[in-house]
Tab-separated table of C-alpha atoms and ligand atoms in Angstrom:
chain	number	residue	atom	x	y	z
W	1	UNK	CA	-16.860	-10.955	-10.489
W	2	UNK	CA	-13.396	-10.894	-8.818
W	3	UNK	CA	-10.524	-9.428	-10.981
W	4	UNK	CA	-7.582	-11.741	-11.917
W	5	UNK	CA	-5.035	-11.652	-14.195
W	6	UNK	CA	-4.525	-14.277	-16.650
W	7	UNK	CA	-0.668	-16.242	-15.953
W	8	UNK	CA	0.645	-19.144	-17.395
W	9	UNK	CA	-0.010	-21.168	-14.097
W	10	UNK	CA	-4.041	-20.284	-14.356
W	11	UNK	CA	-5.781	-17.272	-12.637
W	12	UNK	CA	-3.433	-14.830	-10.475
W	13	UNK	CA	-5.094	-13.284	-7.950
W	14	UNK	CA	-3.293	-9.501	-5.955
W	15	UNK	CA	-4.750	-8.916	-2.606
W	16	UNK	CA	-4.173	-5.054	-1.816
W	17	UNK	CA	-3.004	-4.609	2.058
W	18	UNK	CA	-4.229	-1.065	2.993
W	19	UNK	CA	-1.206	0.235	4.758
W	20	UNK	CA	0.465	-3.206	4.622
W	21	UNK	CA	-1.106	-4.633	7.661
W	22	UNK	CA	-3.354	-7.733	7.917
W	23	UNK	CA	-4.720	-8.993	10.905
W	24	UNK	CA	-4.430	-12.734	11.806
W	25	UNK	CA	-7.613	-14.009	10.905
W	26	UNK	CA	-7.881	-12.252	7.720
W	27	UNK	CA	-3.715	-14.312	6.997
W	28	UNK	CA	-5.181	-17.692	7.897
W	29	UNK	CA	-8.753	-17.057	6.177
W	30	UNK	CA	-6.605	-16.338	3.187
W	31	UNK	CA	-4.224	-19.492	3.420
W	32	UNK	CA	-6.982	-21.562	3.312
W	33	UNK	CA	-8.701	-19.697	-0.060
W	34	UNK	CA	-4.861	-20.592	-1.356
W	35	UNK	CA	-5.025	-23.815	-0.491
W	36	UNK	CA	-8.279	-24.327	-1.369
W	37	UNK	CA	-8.411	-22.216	-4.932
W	38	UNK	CA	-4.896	-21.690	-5.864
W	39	UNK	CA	-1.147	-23.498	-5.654
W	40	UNK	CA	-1.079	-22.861	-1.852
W	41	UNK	CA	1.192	-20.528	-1.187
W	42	UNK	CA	0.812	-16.652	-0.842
W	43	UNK	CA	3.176	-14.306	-2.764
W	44	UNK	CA	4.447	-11.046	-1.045
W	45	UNK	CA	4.898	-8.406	-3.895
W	46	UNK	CA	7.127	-5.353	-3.948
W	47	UNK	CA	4.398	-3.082	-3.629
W	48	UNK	CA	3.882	-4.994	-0.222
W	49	UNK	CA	0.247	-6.882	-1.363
W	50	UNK	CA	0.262	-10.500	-1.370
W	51	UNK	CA	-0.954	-12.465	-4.436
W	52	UNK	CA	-2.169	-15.720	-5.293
W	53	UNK	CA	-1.438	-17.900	-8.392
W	54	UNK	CA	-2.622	-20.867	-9.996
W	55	UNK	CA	-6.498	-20.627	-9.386
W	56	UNK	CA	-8.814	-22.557	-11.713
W	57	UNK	CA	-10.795	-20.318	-13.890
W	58	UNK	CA	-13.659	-21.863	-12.808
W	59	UNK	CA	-13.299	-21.293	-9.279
W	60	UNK	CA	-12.226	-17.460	-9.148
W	61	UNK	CA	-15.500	-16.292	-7.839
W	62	UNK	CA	-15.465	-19.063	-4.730
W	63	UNK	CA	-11.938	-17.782	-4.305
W	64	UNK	CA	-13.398	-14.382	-4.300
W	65	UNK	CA	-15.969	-14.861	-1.848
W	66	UNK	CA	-13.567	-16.316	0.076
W	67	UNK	CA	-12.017	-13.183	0.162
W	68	UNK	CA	-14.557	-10.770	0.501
W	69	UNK	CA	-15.520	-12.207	3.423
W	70	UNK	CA	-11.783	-12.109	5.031
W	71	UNK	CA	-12.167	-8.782	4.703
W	72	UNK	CA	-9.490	-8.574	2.159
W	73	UNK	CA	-11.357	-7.510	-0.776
W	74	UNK	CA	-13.082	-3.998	-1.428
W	75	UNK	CA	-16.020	-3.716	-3.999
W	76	UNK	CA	-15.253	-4.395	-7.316
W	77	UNK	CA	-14.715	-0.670	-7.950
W	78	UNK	CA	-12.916	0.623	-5.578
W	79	UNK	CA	-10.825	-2.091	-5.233
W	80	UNK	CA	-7.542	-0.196	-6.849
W	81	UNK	CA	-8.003	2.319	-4.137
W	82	UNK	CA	-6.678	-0.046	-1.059
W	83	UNK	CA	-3.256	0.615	-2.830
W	84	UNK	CA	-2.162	2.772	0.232
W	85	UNK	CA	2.128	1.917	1.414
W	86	UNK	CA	2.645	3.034	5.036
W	87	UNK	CA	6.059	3.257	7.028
W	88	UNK	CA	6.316	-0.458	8.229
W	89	UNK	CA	7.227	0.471	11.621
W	90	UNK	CA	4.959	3.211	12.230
W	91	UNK	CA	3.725	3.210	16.101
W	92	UNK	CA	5.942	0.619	16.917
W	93	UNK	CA	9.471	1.160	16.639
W	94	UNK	CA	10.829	5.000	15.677
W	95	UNK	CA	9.271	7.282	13.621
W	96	UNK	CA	7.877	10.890	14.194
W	97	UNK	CA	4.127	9.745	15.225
W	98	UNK	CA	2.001	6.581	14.372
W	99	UNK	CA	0.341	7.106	11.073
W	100	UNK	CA	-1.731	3.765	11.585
W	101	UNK	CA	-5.002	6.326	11.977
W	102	UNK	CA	-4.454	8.135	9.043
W	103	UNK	CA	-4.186	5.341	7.182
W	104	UNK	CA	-7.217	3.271	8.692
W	105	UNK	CA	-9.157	6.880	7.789
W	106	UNK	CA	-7.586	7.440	4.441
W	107	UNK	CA	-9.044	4.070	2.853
W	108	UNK	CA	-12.656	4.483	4.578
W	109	UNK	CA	-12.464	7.995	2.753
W	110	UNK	CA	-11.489	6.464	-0.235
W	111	UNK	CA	-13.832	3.955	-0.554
W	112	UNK	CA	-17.006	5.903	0.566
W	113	UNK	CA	-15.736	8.471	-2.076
W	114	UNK	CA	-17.739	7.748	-6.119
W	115	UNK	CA	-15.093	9.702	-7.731
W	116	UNK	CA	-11.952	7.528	-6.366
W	117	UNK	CA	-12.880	4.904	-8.631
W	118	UNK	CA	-11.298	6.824	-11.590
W	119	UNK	CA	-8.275	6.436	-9.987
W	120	UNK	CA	-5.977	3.819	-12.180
W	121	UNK	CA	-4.674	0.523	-9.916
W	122	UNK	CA	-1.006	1.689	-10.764
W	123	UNK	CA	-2.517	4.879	-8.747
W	124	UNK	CA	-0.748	4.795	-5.184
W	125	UNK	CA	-0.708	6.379	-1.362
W	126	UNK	CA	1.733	6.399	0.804
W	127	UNK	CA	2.011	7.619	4.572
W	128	UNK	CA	5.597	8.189	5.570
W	129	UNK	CA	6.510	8.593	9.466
W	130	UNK	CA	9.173	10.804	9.439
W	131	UNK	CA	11.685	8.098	8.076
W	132	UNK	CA	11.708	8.664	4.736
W	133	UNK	CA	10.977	4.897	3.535
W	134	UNK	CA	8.093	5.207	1.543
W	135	UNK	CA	8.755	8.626	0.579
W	136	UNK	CA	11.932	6.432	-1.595
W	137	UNK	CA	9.279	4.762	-3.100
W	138	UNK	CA	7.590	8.275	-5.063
W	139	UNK	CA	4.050	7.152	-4.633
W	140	UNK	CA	1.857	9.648	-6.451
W	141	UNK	CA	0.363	11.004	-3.259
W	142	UNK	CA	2.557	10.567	0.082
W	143	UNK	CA	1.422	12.126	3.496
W	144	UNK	CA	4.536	12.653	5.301
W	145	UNK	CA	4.757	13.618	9.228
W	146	UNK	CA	7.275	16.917	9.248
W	147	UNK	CA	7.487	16.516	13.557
W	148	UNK	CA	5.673	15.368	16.223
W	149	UNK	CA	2.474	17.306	15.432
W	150	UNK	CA	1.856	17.377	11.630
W	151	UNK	CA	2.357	16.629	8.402
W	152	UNK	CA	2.822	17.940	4.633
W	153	UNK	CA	1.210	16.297	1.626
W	154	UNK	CA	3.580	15.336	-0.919
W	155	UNK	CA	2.237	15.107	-4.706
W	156	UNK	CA	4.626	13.182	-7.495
W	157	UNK	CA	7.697	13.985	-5.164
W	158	UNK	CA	6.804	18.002	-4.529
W	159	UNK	CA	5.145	19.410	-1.575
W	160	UNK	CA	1.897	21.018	-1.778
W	161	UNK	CA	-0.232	22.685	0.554
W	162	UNK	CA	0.243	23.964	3.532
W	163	UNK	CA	1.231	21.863	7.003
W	164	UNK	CA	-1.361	20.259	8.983
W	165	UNK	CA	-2.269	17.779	12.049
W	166	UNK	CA	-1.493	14.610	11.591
W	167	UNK	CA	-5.559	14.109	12.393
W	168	UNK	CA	-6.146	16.673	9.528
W	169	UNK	CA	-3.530	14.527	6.819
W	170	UNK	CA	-6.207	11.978	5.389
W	171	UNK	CA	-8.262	14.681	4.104
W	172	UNK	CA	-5.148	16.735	2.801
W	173	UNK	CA	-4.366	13.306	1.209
W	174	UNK	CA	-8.319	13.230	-0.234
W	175	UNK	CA	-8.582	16.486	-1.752
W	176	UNK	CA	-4.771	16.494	-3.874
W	177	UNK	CA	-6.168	12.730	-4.824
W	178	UNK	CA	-9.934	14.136	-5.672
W	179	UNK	CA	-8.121	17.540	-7.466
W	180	UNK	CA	-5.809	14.365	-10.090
W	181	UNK	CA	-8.880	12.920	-10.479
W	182	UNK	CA	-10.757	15.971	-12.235
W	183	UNK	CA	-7.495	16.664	-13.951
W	184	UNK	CA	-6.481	13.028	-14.874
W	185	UNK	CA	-8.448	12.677	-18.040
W	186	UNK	CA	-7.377	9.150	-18.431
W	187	UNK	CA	-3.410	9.605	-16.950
W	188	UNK	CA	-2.576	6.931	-15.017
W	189	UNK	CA	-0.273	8.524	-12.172
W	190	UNK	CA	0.977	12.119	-11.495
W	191	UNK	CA	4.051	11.294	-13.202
W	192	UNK	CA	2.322	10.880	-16.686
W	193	UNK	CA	0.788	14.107	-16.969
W	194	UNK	CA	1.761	16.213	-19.424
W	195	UNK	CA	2.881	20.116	-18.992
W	196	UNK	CA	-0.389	21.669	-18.860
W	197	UNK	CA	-2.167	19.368	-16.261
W	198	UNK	CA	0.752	18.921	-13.852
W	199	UNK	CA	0.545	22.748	-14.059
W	200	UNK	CA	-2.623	22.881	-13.317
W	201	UNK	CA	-2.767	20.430	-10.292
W	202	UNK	CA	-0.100	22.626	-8.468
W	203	UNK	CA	-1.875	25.742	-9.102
W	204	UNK	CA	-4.888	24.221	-8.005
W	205	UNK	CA	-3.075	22.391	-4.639
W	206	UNK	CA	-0.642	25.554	-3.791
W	207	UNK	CA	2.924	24.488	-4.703
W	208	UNK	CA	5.285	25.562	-2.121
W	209	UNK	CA	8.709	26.482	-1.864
W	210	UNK	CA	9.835	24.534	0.701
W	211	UNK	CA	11.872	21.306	-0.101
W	212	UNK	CA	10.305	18.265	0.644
W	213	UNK	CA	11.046	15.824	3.394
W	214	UNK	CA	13.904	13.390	2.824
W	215	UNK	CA	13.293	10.396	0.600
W	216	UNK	CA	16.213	7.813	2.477
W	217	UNK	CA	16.339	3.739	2.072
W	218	UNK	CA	15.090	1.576	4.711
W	219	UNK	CA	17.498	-0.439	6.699
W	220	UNK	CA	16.543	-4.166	6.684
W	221	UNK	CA	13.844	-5.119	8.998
W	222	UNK	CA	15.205	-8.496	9.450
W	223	UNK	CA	15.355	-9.441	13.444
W	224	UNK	CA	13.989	-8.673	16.709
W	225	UNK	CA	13.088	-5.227	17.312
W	226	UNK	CA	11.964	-3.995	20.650
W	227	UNK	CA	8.992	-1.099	20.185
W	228	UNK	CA	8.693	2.094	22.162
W	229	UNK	CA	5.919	0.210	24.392
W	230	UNK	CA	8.876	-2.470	25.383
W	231	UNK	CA	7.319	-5.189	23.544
W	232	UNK	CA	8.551	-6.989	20.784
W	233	UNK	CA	8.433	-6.790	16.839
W	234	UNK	CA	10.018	-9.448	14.641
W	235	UNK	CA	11.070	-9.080	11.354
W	236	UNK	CA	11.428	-12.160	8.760
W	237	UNK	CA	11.574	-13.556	5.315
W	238	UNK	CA	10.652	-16.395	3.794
W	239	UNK	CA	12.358	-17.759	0.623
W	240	UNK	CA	11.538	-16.278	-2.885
W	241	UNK	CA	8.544	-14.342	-1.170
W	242	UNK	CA	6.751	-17.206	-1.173
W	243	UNK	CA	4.590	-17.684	1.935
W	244	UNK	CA	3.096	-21.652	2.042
W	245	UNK	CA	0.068	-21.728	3.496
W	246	UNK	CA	1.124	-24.221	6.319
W	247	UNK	CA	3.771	-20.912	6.922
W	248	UNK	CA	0.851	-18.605	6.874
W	249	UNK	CA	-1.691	-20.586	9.371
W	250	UNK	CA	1.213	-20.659	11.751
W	251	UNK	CA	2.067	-16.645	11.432
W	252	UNK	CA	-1.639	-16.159	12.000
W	253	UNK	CA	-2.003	-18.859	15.424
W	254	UNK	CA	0.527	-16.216	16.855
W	255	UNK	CA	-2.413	-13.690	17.211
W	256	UNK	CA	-0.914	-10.238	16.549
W	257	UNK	CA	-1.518	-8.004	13.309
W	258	UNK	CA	1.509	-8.893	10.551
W	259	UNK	CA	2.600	-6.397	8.927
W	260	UNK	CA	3.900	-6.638	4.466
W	261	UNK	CA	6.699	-4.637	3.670
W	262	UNK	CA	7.696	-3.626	-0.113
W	263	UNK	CA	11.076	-5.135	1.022
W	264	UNK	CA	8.479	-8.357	1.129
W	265	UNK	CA	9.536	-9.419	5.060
W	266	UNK	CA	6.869	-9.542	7.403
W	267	UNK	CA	6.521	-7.964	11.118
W	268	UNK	CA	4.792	-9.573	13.549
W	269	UNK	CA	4.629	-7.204	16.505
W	270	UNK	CA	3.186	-6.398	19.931
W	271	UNK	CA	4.817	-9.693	21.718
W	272	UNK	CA	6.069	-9.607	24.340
W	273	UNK	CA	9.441	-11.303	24.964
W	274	UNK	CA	8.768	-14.931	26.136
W	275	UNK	CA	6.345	-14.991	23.131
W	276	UNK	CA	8.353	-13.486	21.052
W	277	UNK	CA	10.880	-16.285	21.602
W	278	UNK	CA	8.244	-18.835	21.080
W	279	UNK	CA	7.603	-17.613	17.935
W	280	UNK	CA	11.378	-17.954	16.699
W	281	UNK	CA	11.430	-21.210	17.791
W	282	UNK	CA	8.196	-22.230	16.195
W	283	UNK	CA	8.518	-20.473	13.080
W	284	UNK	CA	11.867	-20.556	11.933
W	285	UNK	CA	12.117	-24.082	11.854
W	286	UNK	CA	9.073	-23.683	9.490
W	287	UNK	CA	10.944	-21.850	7.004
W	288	UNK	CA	11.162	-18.443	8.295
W	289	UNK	CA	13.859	-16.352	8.147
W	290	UNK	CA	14.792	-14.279	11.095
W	291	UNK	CA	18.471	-13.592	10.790
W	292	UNK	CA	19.014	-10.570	9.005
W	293	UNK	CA	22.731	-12.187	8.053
W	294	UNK	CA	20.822	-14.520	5.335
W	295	UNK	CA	21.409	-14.450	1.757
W	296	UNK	CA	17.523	-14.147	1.671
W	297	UNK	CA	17.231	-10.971	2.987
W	298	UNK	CA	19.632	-10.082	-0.013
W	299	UNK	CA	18.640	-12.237	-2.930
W	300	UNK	CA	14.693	-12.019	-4.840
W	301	UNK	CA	13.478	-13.203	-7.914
W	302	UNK	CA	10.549	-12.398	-10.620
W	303	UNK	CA	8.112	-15.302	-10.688
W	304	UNK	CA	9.997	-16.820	-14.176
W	305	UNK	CA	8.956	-19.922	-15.562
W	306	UNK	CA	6.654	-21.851	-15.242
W	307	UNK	CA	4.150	-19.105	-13.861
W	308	UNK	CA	5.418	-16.687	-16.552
W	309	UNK	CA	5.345	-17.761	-20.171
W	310	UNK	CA	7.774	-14.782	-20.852
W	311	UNK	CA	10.825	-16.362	-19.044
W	312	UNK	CA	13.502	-17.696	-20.540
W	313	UNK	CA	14.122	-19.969	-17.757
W	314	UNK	CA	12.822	-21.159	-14.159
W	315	UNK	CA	13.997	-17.824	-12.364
W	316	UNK	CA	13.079	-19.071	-8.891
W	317	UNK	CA	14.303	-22.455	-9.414
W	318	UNK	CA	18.018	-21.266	-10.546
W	319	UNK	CA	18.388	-18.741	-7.547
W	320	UNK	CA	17.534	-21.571	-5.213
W	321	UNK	CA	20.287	-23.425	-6.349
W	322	UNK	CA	22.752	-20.625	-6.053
W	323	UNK	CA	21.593	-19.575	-2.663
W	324	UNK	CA	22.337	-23.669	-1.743
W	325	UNK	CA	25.699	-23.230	-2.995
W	326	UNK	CA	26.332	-20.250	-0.742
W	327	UNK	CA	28.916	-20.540	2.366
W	328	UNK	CA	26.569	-19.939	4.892
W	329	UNK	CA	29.636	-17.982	7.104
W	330	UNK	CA	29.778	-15.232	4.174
W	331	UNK	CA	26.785	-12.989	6.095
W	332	UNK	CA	24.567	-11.662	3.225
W	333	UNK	CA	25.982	-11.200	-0.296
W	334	UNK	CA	25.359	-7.541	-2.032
W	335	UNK	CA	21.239	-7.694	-2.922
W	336	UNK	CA	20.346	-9.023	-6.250
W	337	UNK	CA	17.341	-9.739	-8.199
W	338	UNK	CA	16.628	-12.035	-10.280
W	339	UNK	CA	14.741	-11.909	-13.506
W	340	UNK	CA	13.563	-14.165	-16.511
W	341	UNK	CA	13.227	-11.404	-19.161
W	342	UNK	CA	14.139	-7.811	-18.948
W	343	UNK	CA	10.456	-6.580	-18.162
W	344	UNK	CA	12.053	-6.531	-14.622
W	345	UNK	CA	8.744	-7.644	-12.692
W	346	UNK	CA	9.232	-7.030	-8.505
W	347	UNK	CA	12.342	-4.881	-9.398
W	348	UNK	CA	13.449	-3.515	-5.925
W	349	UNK	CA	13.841	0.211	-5.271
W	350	UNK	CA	17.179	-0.448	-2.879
W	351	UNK	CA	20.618	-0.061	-5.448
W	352	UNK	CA	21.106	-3.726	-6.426
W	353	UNK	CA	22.607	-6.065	-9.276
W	354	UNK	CA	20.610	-6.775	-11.670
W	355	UNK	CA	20.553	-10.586	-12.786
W	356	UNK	CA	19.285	-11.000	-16.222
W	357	UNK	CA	18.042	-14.046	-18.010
W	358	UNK	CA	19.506	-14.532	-21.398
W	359	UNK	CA	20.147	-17.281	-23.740
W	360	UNK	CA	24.355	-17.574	-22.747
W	361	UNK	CA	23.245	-17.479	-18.998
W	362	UNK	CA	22.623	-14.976	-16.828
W	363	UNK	CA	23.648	-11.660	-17.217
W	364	UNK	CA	24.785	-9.135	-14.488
W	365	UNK	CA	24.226	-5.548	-13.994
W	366	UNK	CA	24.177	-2.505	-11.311
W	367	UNK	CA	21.502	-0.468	-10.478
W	368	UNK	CA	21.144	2.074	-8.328
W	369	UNK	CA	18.575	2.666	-6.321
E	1	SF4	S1	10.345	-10.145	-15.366
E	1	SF4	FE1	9.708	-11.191	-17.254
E	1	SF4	S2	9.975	-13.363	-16.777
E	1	SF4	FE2	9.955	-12.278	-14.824
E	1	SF4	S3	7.812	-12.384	-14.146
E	1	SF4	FE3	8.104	-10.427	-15.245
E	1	SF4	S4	7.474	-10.870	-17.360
E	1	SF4	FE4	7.845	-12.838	-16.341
């Protein structure tokens, strides 16, 4: 049986992206499924997984199958451990070293392992390059690269361990997730445990004193990009995270792995530059965004009404109009997101206003990141 969650649109479907990167066949395989089985179009989410919505209660296992055989879709139990966020530019374009590897490794460990599937699907990796952008995110375990040559492991924002190889970080990664697990007793994520256990973990993984690498926001991704191997990434958004699949069979003709951020663009890289151009022309037309000046590199919104029966009002629908009513000369307002209750679903970890359903309109607020 496939797991989906129930939504006021019918069965909604998240697709975990081991490091964030799909490869083109698995994209278009999946377009179709969302054509086929759900409202046809793919969601990007902030933990940078796509989801599905709208699927027919009936038809959630064809969807599934679907999916499994994309590639997309782990057994049923240790499907919660493909939630592993990796720097988005890793290999490509800066960075310390190219963590791709480590991350390719760290999932085959964690699904031959029988104890990861204890591990709760709020439970989350991350594999930071030297940048610092997923170490902003405080996953529970983070393996970040320190220099060229290795790496520290990072356990609910405090370094344990001693350094290693970057070819030695998966299984540093493995044995602070396999030493939670024993401890865990039911606690969801690091964070959650109480005194006693969090003590316990350290003692057991070897605090240290050091301080841990640098935790710093990620500049948008938005544009052309040229990688250290002189080819080309691109960086784009499309509208309210919302991928159609017409968008998504055209993203995957262009060949290349794409790559999900938590930011919710999408890299398409290793193109080189006539190609690259190409794909501008082709896809930007189509809806994609590739100007990092847009108000939708700025502006997201929950899912709101009529997918969630907890909205006050049609969230997506409402910031549509007010992007439409933007001067398009203005270059990107401050970021914002959008929400139809204050559960604050896809809440972005960047500092941003807040923009709050309520019943005398919407109601504004800061946040910092
Ligand atoms: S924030 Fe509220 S309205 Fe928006 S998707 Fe989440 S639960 Fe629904």
């Amino acid at each position: 049986m496939f797991a989906t969650h129930e939504a006021a649109d019918g069965r909604l479907a998240r697709i975990r992206i081991p490091g964030g990167v799909i490869d083109a066949a698995a994209l278009d395989s999946l377009a179709a499924a969302a054509d086929e089985f759900g409202d046809g179009t793919i969601e990007i989410t902030v933990r940078g997984n796509l989801q599905v919505r709208g699927i027919e209660a009936s038809r959630v296992d064809e969807f599934g199958a679907a999916v499994r055989a994309a590639g997309l879709a782990s057994d049923a139990d240790h499907d919660r451990v493909r939630n592993v966020a990796m720097s988005p530019f890793t290999g490509r374009v800066g960075g310390l070293t190219d963590l791709r590897p480590v991350a390719q490794e760290l999932h085959a460990r964690l699904v031959g392992a029988s104890w990861s599937t204890v591990l709760s699907g709020r439970f989350w990796f991350g594999l930071d390059d030297g940048r610092g952008d997923v170490l902003a995110r405080a996953a529970d375990i983070t393996g970040a690269a320190i220099d060229a040559d290795s790496s520290v492991v990072v356990v609910g924002g405090v370094r344990v361990g001693e350094r290693v190889a970057h070819t030695d970080l998966a299984a540093a990664m493995i044995e602070a997730a396999s030493a939670f697990a024993e401890i865990a007793e039911g606690v969801w994520r690091v964070a959650d445990l109480d005194d006693r256990r969090h003590g316990a973990l350290y003692e057991r993984l070897g605090l240290r004193d050091e301080t841990s690498p640098a935790a710093r926001v990620p500049e948008s991704r938005v544009g052309w990009f040229i990688q250290a191997d002189g080819r080309v990434m691109l960086g784009a958004v499309v509208p309210l995270a919302r991928l159609t699949a017409q968008q998504a069979h055209f993203a995957a003709a262009v060949g290349s792995p794409i790559t999900v951020t938590p930011e919710r663009e999408l890299l398409i890289g290793d193109l080189d530059e006539a190609v690259a151009d190409t794909v501008v022309r082709v896809l930007a037309p189509l809806g994609f965004v590739f100007d990092a000046q847009s108000p939708w590199t700025a502006l997201t919104a929950c899912t709101g009404a009529p997918g969630c029966g907890k909205s006050l009002t049609d969230v997506r629908g409402d910031l549509g109009l007010h992007v439409a009513g933007l001067d398009p000369e203005a270059g990107p307002p401050h970021p914002e997101h959008w929400l139809g209750c204050d559960r604050g679903c896809g809440t972005p970890t960047r500092s941003h206003v807040r923009v709050l359903a309520s019943s005398d309109g919407y109601i504004r607020t800061a946040r910092h990141g």
